[in-house]
Rosetta silent file (secondary structure, phi, psi, omega in degrees, C-alpha in Angstrom):
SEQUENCE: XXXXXXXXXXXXXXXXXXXXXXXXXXXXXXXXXXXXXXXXXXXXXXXXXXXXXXXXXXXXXXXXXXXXXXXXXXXXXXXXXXXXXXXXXXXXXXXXXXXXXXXXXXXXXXXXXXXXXXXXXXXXXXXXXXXXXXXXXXXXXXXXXXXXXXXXXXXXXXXXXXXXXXXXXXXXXXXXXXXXXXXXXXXXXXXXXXXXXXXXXXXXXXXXXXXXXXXXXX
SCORE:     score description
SCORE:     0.000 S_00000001
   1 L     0.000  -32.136  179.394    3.438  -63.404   72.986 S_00000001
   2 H   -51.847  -61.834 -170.593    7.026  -64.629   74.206 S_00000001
   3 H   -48.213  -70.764 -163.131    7.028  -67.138   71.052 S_00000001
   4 H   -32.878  -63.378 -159.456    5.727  -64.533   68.725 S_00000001
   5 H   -73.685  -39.141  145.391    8.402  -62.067   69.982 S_00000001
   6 H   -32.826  -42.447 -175.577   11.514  -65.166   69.740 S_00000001
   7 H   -91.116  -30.268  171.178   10.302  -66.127   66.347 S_00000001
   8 H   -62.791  -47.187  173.702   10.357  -62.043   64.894 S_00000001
   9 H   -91.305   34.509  161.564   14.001  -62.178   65.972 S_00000001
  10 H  -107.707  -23.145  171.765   14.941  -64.813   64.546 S_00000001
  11 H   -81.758   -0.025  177.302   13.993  -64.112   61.049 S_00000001
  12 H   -85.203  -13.031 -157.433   15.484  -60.545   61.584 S_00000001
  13 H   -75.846  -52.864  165.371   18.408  -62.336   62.771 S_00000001
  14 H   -60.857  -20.994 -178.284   18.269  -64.707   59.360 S_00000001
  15 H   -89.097  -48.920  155.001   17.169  -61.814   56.746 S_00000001
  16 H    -8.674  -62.525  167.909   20.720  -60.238   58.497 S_00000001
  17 H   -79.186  -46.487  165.769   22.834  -63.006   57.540 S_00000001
  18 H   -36.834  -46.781 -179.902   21.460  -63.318   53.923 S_00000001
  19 H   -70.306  -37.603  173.043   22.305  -59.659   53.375 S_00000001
  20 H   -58.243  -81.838 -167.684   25.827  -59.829   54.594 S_00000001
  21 H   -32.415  -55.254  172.015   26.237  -63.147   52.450 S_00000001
  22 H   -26.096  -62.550 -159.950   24.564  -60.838   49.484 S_00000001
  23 H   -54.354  -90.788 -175.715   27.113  -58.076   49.957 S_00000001
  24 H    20.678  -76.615  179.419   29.974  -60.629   50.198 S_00000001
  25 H   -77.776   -7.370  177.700   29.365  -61.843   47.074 S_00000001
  26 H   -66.854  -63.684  172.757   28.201  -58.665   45.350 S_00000001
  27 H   -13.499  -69.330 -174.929   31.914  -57.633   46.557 S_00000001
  28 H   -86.820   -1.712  167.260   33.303  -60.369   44.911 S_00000001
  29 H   -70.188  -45.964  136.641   31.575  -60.388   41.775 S_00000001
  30 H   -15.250  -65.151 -170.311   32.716  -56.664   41.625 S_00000001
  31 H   -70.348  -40.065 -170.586   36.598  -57.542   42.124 S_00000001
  32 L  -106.404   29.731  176.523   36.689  -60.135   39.598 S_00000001
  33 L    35.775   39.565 -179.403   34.250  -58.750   37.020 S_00000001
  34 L  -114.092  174.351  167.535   32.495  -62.042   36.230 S_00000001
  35 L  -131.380   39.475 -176.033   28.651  -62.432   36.620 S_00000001
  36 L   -52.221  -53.219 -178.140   28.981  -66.064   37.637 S_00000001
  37 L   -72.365   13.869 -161.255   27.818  -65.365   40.664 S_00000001
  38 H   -81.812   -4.263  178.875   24.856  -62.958   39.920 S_00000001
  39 H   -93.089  -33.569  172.226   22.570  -65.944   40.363 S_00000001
  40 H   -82.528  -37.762 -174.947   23.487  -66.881   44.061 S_00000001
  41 H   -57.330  -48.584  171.805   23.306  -63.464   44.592 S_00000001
  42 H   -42.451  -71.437 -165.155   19.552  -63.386   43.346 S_00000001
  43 H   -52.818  -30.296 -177.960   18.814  -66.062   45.428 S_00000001
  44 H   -81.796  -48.597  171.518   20.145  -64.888   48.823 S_00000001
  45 H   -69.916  -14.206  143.193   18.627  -61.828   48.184 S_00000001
  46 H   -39.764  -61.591  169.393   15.159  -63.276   47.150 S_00000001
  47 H   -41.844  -67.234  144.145   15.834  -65.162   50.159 S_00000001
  48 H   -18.617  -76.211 -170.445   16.344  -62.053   52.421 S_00000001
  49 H   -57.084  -84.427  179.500   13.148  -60.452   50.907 S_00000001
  50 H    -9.446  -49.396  169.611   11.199  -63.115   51.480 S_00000001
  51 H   -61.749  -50.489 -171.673   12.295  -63.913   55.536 S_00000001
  52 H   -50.018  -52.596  172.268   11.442  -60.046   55.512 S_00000001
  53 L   -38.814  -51.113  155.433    8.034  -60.479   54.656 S_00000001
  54 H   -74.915  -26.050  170.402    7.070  -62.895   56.676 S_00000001
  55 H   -71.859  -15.295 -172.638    8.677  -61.090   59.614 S_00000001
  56 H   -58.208  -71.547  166.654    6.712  -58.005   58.468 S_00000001
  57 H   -14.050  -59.796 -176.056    3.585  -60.144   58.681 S_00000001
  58 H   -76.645  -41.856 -162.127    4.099  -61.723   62.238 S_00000001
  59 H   -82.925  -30.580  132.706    5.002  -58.568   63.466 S_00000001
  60 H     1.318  -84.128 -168.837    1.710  -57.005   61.611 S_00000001
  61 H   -80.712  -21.185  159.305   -0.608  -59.276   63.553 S_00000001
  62 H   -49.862  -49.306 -162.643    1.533  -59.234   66.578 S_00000001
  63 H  -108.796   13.334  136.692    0.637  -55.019   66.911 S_00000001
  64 H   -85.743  -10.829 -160.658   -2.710  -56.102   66.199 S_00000001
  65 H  -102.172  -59.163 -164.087   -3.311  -58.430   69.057 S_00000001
  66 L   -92.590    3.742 -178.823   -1.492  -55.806   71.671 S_00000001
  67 L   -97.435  131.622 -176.106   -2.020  -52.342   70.520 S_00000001
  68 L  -102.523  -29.299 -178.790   -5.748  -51.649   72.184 S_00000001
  69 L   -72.805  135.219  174.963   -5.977  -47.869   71.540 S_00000001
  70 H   -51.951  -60.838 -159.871   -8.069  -47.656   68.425 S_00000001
  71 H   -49.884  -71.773 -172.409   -6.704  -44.125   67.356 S_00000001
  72 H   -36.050  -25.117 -176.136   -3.059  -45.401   67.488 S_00000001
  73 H  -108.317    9.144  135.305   -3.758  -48.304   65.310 S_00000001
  74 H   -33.451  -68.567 -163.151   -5.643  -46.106   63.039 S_00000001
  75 H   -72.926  -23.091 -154.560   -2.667  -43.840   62.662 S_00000001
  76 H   -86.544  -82.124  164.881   -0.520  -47.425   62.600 S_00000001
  77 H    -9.215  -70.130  177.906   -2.542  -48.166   59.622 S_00000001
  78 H   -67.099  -18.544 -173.191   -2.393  -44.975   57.814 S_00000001
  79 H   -82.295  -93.583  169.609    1.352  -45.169   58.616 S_00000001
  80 H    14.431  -50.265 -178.134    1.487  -48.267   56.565 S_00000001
  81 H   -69.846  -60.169  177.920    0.146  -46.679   53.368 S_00000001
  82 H   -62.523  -40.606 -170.790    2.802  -43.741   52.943 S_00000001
  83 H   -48.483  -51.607 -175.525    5.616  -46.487   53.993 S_00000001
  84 H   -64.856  -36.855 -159.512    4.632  -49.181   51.045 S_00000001
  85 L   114.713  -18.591  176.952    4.156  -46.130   48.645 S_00000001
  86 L   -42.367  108.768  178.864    0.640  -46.640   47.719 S_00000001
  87 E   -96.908  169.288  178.898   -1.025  -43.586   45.733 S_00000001
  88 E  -147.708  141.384  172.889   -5.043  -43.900   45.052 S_00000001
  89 E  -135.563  126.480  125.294   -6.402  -40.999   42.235 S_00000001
  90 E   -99.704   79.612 -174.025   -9.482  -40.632   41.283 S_00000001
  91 E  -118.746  153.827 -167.807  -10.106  -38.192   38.428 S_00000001
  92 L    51.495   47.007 -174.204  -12.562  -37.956   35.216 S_00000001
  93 L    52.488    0.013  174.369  -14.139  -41.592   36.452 S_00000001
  94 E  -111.875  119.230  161.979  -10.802  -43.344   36.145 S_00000001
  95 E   -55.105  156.110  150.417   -9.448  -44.824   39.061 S_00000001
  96 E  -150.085  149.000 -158.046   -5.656  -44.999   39.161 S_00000001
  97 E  -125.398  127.346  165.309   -3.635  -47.087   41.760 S_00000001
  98 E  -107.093  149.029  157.883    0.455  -46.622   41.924 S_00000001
  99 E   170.182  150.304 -111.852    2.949  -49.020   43.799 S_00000001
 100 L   -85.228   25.453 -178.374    6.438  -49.137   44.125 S_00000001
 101 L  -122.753  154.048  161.807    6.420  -52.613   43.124 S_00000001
 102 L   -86.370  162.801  166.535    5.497  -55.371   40.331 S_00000001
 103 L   -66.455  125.614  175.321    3.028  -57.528   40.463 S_00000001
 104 L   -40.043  155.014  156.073    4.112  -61.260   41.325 S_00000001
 105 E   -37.302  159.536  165.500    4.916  -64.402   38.962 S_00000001
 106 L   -83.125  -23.719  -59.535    1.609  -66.362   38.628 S_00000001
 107 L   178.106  -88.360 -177.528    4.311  -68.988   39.950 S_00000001
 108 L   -14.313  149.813  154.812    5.156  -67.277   43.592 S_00000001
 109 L   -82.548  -90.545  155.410    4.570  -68.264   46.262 S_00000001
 110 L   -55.556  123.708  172.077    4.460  -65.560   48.450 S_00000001
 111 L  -114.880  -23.973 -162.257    2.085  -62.753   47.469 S_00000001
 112 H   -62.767  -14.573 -178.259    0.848  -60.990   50.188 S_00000001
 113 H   -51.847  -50.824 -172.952    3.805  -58.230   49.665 S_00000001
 114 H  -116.009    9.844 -176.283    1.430  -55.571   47.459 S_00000001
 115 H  -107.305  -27.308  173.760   -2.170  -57.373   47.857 S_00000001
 116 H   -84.689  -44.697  162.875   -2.459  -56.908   51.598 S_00000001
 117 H   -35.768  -34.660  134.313   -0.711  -53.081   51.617 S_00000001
 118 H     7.440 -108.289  154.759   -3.216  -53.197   48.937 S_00000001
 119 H   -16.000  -69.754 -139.622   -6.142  -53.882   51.166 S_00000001
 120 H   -89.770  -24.640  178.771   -4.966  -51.504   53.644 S_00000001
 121 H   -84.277  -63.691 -162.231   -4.558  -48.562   51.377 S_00000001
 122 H   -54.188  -57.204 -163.625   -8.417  -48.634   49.554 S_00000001
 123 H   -55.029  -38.247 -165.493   -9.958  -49.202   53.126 S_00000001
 124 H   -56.437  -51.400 -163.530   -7.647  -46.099   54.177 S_00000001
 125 H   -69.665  -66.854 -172.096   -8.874  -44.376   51.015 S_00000001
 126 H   -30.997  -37.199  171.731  -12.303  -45.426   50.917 S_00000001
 127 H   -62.216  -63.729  169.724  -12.749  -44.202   54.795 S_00000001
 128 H   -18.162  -89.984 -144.448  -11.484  -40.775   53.772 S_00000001
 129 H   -76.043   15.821  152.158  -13.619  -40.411   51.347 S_00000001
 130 H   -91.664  -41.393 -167.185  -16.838  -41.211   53.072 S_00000001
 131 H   -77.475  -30.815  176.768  -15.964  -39.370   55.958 S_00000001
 132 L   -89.487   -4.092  169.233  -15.213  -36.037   53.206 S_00000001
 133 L    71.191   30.522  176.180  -18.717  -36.885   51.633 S_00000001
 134 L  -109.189  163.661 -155.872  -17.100  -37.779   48.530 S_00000001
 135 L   -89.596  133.518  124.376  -17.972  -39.805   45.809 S_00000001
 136 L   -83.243  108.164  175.741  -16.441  -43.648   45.590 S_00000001
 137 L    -7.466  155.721 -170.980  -16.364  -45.331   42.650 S_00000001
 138 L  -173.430   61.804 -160.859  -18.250  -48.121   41.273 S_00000001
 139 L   -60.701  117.124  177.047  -17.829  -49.951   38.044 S_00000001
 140 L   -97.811  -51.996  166.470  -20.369  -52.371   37.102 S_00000001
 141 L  -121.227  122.385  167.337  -18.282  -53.001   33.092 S_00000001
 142 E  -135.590 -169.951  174.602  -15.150  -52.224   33.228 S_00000001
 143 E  -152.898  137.767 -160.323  -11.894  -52.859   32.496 S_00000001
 144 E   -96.577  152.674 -159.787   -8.985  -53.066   34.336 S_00000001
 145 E  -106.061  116.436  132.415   -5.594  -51.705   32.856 S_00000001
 146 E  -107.939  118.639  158.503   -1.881  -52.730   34.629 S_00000001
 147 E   -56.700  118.835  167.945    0.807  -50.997   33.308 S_00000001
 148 E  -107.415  103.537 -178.643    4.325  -52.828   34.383 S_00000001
 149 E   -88.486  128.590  176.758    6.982  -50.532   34.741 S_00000001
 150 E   -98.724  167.165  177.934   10.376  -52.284   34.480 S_00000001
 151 E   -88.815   93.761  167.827   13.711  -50.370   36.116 S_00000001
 152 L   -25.000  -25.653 -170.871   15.833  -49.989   32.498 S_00000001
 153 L  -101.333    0.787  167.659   19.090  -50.323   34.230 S_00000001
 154 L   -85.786  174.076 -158.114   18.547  -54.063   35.475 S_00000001
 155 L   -83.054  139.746 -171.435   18.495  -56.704   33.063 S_00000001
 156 H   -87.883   42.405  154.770   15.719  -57.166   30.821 S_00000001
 157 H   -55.828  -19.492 -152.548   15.421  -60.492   31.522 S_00000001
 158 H  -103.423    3.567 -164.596   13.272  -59.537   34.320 S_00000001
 159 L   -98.543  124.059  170.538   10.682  -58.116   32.057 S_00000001
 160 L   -98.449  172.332 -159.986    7.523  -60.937   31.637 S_00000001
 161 L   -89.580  118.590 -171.229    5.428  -62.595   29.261 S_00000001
 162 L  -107.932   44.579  106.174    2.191  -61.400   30.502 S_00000001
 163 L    -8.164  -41.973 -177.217    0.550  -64.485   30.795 S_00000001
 164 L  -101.959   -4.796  177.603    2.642  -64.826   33.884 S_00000001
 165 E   -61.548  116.688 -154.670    1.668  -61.852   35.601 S_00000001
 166 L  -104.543   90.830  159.569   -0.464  -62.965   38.399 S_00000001
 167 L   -12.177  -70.358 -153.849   -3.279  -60.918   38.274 S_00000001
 168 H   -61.833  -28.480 -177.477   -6.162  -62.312   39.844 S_00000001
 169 H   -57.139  -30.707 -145.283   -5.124  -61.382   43.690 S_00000001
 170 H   -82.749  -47.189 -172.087   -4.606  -57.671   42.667 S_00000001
 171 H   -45.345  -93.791  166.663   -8.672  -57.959   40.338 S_00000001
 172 H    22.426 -107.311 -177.732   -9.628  -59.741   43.631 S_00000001
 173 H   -59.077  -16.353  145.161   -8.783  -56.616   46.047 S_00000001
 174 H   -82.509  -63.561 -162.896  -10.145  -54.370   43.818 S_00000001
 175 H   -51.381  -29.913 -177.265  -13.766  -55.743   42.722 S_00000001
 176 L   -41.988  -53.593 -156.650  -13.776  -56.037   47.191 S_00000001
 177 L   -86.241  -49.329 -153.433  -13.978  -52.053   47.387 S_00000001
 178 L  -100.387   -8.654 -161.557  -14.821  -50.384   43.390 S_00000001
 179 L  -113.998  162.831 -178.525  -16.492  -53.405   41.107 S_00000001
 180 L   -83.060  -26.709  153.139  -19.753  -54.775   40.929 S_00000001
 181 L  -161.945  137.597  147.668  -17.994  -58.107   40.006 S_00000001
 182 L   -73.215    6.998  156.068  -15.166  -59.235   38.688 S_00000001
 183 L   -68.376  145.900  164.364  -16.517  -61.992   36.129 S_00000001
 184 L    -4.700  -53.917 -172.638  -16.041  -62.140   33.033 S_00000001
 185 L   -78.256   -6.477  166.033  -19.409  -60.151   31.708 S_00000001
 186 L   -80.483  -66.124  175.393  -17.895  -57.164   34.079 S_00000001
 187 E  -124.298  149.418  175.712  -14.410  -56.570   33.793 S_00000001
 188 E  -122.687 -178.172 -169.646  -12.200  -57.574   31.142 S_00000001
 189 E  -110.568  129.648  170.089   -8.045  -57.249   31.898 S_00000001
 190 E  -137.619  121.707 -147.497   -5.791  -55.417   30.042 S_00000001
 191 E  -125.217  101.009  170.708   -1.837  -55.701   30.248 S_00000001
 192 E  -115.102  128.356  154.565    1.172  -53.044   29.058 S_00000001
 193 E   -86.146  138.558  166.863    5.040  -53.257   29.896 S_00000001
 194 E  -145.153  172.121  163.195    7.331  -50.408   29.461 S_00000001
 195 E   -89.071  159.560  170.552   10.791  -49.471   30.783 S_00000001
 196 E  -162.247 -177.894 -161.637   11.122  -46.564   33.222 S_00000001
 197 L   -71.576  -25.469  171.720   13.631  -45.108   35.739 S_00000001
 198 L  -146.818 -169.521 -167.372   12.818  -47.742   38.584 S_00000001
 199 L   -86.931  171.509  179.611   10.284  -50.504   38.937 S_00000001
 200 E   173.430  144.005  148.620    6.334  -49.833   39.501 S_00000001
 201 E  -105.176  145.744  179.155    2.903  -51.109   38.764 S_00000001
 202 E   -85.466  161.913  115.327    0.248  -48.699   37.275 S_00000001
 203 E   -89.042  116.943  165.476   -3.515  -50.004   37.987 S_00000001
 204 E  -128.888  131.626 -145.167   -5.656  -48.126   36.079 S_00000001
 205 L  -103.715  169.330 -157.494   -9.725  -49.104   36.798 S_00000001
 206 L   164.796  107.492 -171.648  -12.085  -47.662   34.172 S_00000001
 207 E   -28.307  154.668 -175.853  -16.212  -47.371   32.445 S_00000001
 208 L   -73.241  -69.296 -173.158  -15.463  -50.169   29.691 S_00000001
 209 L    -6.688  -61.364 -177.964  -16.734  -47.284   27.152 S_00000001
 210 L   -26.775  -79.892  173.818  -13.809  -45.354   28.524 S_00000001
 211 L   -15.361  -64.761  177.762  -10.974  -47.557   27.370 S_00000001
 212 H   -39.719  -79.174  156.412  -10.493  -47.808   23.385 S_00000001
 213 H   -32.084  -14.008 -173.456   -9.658  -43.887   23.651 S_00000001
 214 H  -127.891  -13.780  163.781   -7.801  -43.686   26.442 S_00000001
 215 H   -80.681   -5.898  179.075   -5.588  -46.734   25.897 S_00000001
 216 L   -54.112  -26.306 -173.148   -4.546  -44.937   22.461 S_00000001
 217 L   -85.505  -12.973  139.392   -2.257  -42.960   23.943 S_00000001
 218 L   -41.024    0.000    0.000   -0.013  -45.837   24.672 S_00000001
């Protein structure tokens, strides 16, 4: 556990210094109004996010190996859910899944940022809603929607070709809890970008039937 706890501070210690270096140069990009720098900037701050992530992680499985009380890592759990942002809906047969983030490059490396919060929210939900005698879903053809919200005031460079969207993790972690499969003869994929006031993905899970009609309003 000694290692474990020496290796969490050292990436807080390392996502620390990236962010100062960040500001630094945000600073000076600021005084001299160029955007030369807006690329090192990305990168330290990728870099940052990244360190974070994995410290999230370690420290994740770290308060699974010592926390013992069930309830508390129940409520540890459920804590988890409101933190990332994760909504779950179910109304009229359509699922719909919010979170405050997009979905990774097909490229990335690291993914685990929304597919394990992911995880952690449907078992949260699903548990509910056995324990409340409520119905969970279960799509045998369906089709899955994601809506990519980009944040309008960053540049829309950042908006992708959605081809590049990497998908299959997020399909994955659904067909676990709501689909009967995710092949081909089940679900098909369906992909819209818009702008909006900050960034977000929509999920929206749906009877195949459903779909033609309800994507119209797009």
């Amino acid at each position: 556990m000694k290692n474990q706890l020496d290796d969490a501070q050292r990436m807080a210690s390392e996502t620390g210094q990236l962010l100062a270096e960040a500001r630094n140069l945000m600073a000076s990009c600021n005084r001299i109004h160029t955007g030369t720098g807006y690329a090192n900037l990305t990168d330290m701050v990728l870099g940052a996010s990244k360190t974070g992530e994995r410290l999230t992680e370690k420290l994740r499985r770290l308060s699974l190996e010592v926390v013992l009380d069930t309830m508390k890592y129940e409520q540890y759990q459920s804590d988890l859910v409101r933190i990332h942002g994760i909504e779950i809906r179910y109304l009229d047969g359509i699922l719909e899944v919010t979170a405050p983030v997009l979905v990774p490059h097909r490229k990335e490396s690291y993914t685990d940022y929304l597919y394990k919060p992911l995880h952690t929210a449907f078992q949260r939900w699903c548990k509910s809603r056995r324990e409340e005698g409520q119905e969970i879903p279960e799509y045998d053809r369906c089709t899955v929607c994601f809506l990519h919200l980009y944040d309008r005031e960053l540049p829309l460079g950042r908006v992708r070709d959605h081809d590049n969207v990497e998908e299959k993790h997020a399909l994955d972690v659904i067909s676990n809890f709501f689909l009967v499969s995710d092949g081909g003869l089940h679900a098909d994929t369906y992909h819209i970008s818009r702008l909006s006031e900050q960034d977000a993905t929509r999920i929206f899970v749906m009877d195949a039937e459903k779909f033609p009609r309800w994507v119209g309003r797009f």
